[in-house]
Amino acid sequence: MCSAVFYNLTLFFPQAGNGCRPVIVRPGPTGSVIAGFSGFRGNAAIIVDWGTCQAQPPGGFNWFVYWGDGTYNSQTATTLGPFQVTHQYPKSQNYYTVTVYYCSNPPYPLQPSCDVLTGSIATFQAEL
């Protein structure tokens, strides 16, 4: 005679503080921009929206820009808002993948608290 026992298992993840997720406005006429420009430079101009954040997270927000060449910029902001940062690449023509993270602070490991935007930059020197 065979018998089987089945268990119902319910998993839940606790909500830690105000674990919200801001949203990066996608590229477009009034959206974020990731672009290369003359002089082997890259630019990230990022616009964000509240997303699931209904109130200011206690630690504000963090943004990170990984430039694809092993370097990055980051900053903590006390309020939600746009930011812009420029990067100088090595003096060679190349293509780089740039990744931007905008997160509620502190990031909550059990919840998606960051939005990510990825773009490509081609570096070049302007013709004189």
PDB file of C-alpha atoms in Angstrom:
ATOM      1  CA  MET A   1       0.000   0.000   0.000  1.00  0.00           C
ATOM      2  CA  CYS A   2       1.319   3.450  -0.973  1.00  0.00           C
ATOM      3  CA  SER A   3       0.435   6.725   0.617  1.00  0.00           C
ATOM      4  CA  ALA A   4       1.496  10.274  -0.127  1.00  0.00           C
ATOM      5  CA  VAL A   5       1.493  13.398   1.990  1.00  0.00           C
ATOM      6  CA  PHE A   6       1.274  16.799   0.336  1.00  0.00           C
ATOM      7  CA  TYR A   7       2.104  20.077   2.020  1.00  0.00           C
ATOM      8  CA  ASN A   8       1.100  23.551   1.007  1.00  0.00           C
ATOM      9  CA  LEU A   9       3.985  25.946   1.419  1.00  0.00           C
ATOM     10  CA  THR A  10       3.408  29.672   1.262  1.00  0.00           C
ATOM     11  CA  LEU A  11       6.415  31.902   0.850  1.00  0.00           C
ATOM     12  CA  PHE A  12       6.355  35.582   1.645  1.00  0.00           C
ATOM     13  CA  PHE A  13       9.007  38.241   1.798  1.00  0.00           C
ATOM     14  CA  PRO A  14       8.824  40.795   4.588  1.00  0.00           C
ATOM     15  CA  GLN A  15       8.622  44.433   3.630  1.00  0.00           C
ATOM     16  CA  ALA A  16      11.712  46.218   4.943  1.00  0.00           C
ATOM     17  CA  GLY A  17      11.090  49.892   5.665  1.00  0.00           C
ATOM     18  CA  ASN A  18       9.993  51.807   2.577  1.00  0.00           C
ATOM     19  CA  GLY A  19      11.426  49.387   0.007  1.00  0.00           C
ATOM     20  CA  CYS A  20      10.137  51.206  -3.018  1.00  0.00           C
ATOM     21  CA  ARG A  21      11.414  51.265  -6.598  1.00  0.00           C
ATOM     22  CA  PRO A  22      11.861  54.540  -8.479  1.00  0.00           C
ATOM     23  CA  VAL A  23      11.525  54.368 -12.268  1.00  0.00           C
ATOM     24  CA  ILE A  24      13.973  55.749 -14.850  1.00  0.00           C
ATOM     25  CA  VAL A  25      12.075  57.534 -17.623  1.00  0.00           C
ATOM     26  CA  ARG A  26      13.040  55.729 -20.836  1.00  0.00           C
ATOM     27  CA  PRO A  27      14.808  57.578 -23.690  1.00  0.00           C
ATOM     28  CA  GLY A  28      12.604  59.744 -25.870  1.00  0.00           C
ATOM     29  CA  PRO A  29      11.878  63.403 -26.569  1.00  0.00           C
ATOM     30  CA  THR A  30      11.460  64.177 -22.847  1.00  0.00           C
ATOM     31  CA  GLY A  31      13.236  61.152 -21.391  1.00  0.00           C
ATOM     32  CA  SER A  32      16.662  60.042 -20.264  1.00  0.00           C
ATOM     33  CA  VAL A  33      19.725  60.193 -22.531  1.00  0.00           C
ATOM     34  CA  ILE A  34      22.895  58.103 -22.721  1.00  0.00           C
ATOM     35  CA  ALA A  35      25.150  59.398 -25.494  1.00  0.00           C
ATOM     36  CA  GLY A  36      28.722  59.875 -26.630  1.00  0.00           C
ATOM     37  CA  PHE A  37      30.033  63.180 -27.925  1.00  0.00           C
ATOM     38  CA  SER A  38      33.182  64.745 -29.297  1.00  0.00           C
ATOM     39  CA  GLY A  39      36.426  64.425 -27.382  1.00  0.00           C
ATOM     40  CA  PHE A  40      35.941  60.787 -26.301  1.00  0.00           C
ATOM     41  CA  ARG A  41      33.286  61.762 -23.756  1.00  0.00           C
ATOM     42  CA  GLY A  42      30.098  60.120 -22.606  1.00  0.00           C
ATOM     43  CA  ASN A  43      27.052  61.703 -21.013  1.00  0.00           C
ATOM     44  CA  ALA A  44      24.207  60.300 -18.936  1.00  0.00           C
ATOM     45  CA  ALA A  45      21.247  62.626 -18.320  1.00  0.00           C
ATOM     46  CA  ILE A  46      18.722  60.641 -16.308  1.00  0.00           C
ATOM     47  CA  ILE A  47      15.125  61.557 -15.474  1.00  0.00           C
ATOM     48  CA  VAL A  48      13.268  59.569 -12.819  1.00  0.00           C
ATOM     49  CA  ASP A  49       9.715  59.120 -11.591  1.00  0.00           C
ATOM     50  CA  TRP A  50       8.379  57.957  -8.225  1.00  0.00           C
ATOM     51  CA  GLY A  51       7.529  54.438  -9.462  1.00  0.00           C
ATOM     52  CA  THR A  52       6.288  52.482  -6.435  1.00  0.00           C
ATOM     53  CA  CYS A  53       7.674  55.056  -3.987  1.00  0.00           C
ATOM     54  CA  GLN A  54       4.756  56.695  -2.201  1.00  0.00           C
ATOM     55  CA  ALA A  55       6.917  58.619   0.225  1.00  0.00           C
ATOM     56  CA  GLN A  56      10.519  59.618   0.591  1.00  0.00           C
ATOM     57  CA  PRO A  57      12.626  56.580   1.619  1.00  0.00           C
ATOM     58  CA  PRO A  58      14.406  57.253   4.927  1.00  0.00           C
ATOM     59  CA  GLY A  59      17.830  57.128   3.240  1.00  0.00           C
ATOM     60  CA  GLY A  60      16.868  58.948   0.048  1.00  0.00           C
ATOM     61  CA  PHE A  61      18.059  57.573  -3.289  1.00  0.00           C
ATOM     62  CA  ASN A  62      21.301  56.298  -4.824  1.00  0.00           C
ATOM     63  CA  TRP A  63      22.320  56.430  -8.460  1.00  0.00           C
ATOM     64  CA  PHE A  64      25.195  54.601 -10.114  1.00  0.00           C
ATOM     65  CA  VAL A  65      26.555  54.944 -13.661  1.00  0.00           C
ATOM     66  CA  TYR A  66      28.883  52.168 -14.840  1.00  0.00           C
ATOM     67  CA  TRP A  67      30.669  53.501 -17.928  1.00  0.00           C
ATOM     68  CA  GLY A  68      31.720  50.158 -19.458  1.00  0.00           C
ATOM     69  CA  ASP A  69      35.438  50.867 -19.150  1.00  0.00           C
ATOM     70  CA  GLY A  70      35.833  49.715 -15.535  1.00  0.00           C
ATOM     71  CA  THR A  71      34.921  53.080 -13.976  1.00  0.00           C
ATOM     72  CA  TYR A  72      31.734  54.425 -12.435  1.00  0.00           C
ATOM     73  CA  ASN A  73      30.133  57.449 -10.784  1.00  0.00           C
ATOM     74  CA  SER A  74      27.703  57.292  -7.873  1.00  0.00           C
ATOM     75  CA  GLN A  75      25.893  59.628  -5.541  1.00  0.00           C
ATOM     76  CA  THR A  76      23.291  59.620  -2.784  1.00  0.00           C
ATOM     77  CA  ALA A  77      20.475  62.133  -3.142  1.00  0.00           C
ATOM     78  CA  THR A  78      18.097  63.082  -0.345  1.00  0.00           C
ATOM     79  CA  THR A  79      15.230  63.733  -2.772  1.00  0.00           C
ATOM     80  CA  LEU A  80      14.062  62.146  -6.011  1.00  0.00           C
ATOM     81  CA  GLY A  81      15.285  64.102  -8.990  1.00  0.00           C
ATOM     82  CA  PRO A  82      17.116  64.090 -12.304  1.00  0.00           C
ATOM     83  CA  PHE A  83      20.894  63.979 -12.576  1.00  0.00           C
ATOM     84  CA  GLN A  84      23.513  64.417 -15.252  1.00  0.00           C
ATOM     85  CA  VAL A  85      27.107  63.220 -15.309  1.00  0.00           C
ATOM     86  CA  THR A  86      29.848  63.328 -17.960  1.00  0.00           C
ATOM     87  CA  HIS A  87      32.718  60.859 -18.332  1.00  0.00           C
ATOM     88  CA  GLN A  88      36.056  61.093 -20.151  1.00  0.00           C
ATOM     89  CA  TYR A  89      36.969  57.858 -21.961  1.00  0.00           C
ATOM     90  CA  PRO A  90      40.467  56.746 -22.965  1.00  0.00           C
ATOM     91  CA  LYS A  91      41.538  58.486 -26.169  1.00  0.00           C
ATOM     92  CA  SER A  92      40.595  55.764 -28.626  1.00  0.00           C
ATOM     93  CA  GLN A  93      37.560  55.103 -30.758  1.00  0.00           C
ATOM     94  CA  ASN A  94      35.527  52.349 -29.175  1.00  0.00           C
ATOM     95  CA  TYR A  95      32.040  51.188 -28.175  1.00  0.00           C
ATOM     96  CA  TYR A  96      30.989  50.986 -24.527  1.00  0.00           C
ATOM     97  CA  THR A  97      27.897  49.649 -22.785  1.00  0.00           C
ATOM     98  CA  VAL A  98      26.746  52.072 -20.103  1.00  0.00           C
ATOM     99  CA  THR A  99      24.506  50.849 -17.272  1.00  0.00           C
ATOM    100  CA  VAL A 100      22.597  53.219 -14.979  1.00  0.00           C
ATOM    101  CA  TYR A 101      20.973  52.170 -11.684  1.00  0.00           C
ATOM    102  CA  TYR A 102      18.601  54.420  -9.719  1.00  0.00           C
ATOM    103  CA  CYS A 103      17.695  52.927  -6.325  1.00  0.00           C
ATOM    104  CA  SER A 104      15.839  53.686  -3.147  1.00  0.00           C
ATOM    105  CA  ASN A 105      18.333  53.818  -0.292  1.00  0.00           C
ATOM    106  CA  PRO A 106      19.160  51.563   1.290  1.00  0.00           C
ATOM    107  CA  PRO A 107      18.576  48.925  -1.408  1.00  0.00           C
ATOM    108  CA  TYR A 108      16.419  46.128  -0.027  1.00  0.00           C
ATOM    109  CA  PRO A 109      17.738  42.688  -1.010  1.00  0.00           C
ATOM    110  CA  LEU A 110      14.360  40.946  -0.990  1.00  0.00           C
ATOM    111  CA  GLN A 111      12.607  43.552  -3.092  1.00  0.00           C
ATOM    112  CA  PRO A 112      13.396  45.171  -6.423  1.00  0.00           C
ATOM    113  CA  SER A 113      14.479  48.609  -5.225  1.00  0.00           C
ATOM    114  CA  CYS A 114      16.444  49.678  -8.328  1.00  0.00           C
ATOM    115  CA  ASP A 115      15.539  50.488 -11.902  1.00  0.00           C
ATOM    116  CA  VAL A 116      18.144  49.890 -14.613  1.00  0.00           C
ATOM    117  CA  LEU A 117      18.761  51.583 -17.966  1.00  0.00           C
ATOM    118  CA  THR A 118      21.408  50.375 -20.421  1.00  0.00           C
ATOM    119  CA  GLY A 119      22.729  52.201 -23.461  1.00  0.00           C
ATOM    120  CA  SER A 120      25.661  52.137 -25.867  1.00  0.00           C
ATOM    121  CA  ILE A 121      28.213  54.859 -26.444  1.00  0.00           C
ATOM    122  CA  ALA A 122      30.553  55.153 -29.396  1.00  0.00           C
ATOM    123  CA  THR A 123      33.539  57.381 -28.601  1.00  0.00           C
ATOM    124  CA  PHE A 124      35.132  59.540 -31.258  1.00  0.00           C
ATOM    125  CA  GLN A 125      37.295  62.606 -31.792  1.00  0.00           C
ATOM    126  CA  ALA A 126      35.775  65.448 -33.759  1.00  0.00           C
ATOM    127  CA  GLU A 127      37.343  66.235 -37.118  1.00  0.00           C
ATOM    128  CA  LEU A 128      39.034  69.641 -37.132  1.00  0.00           C
TER     129      LEU A 128
END
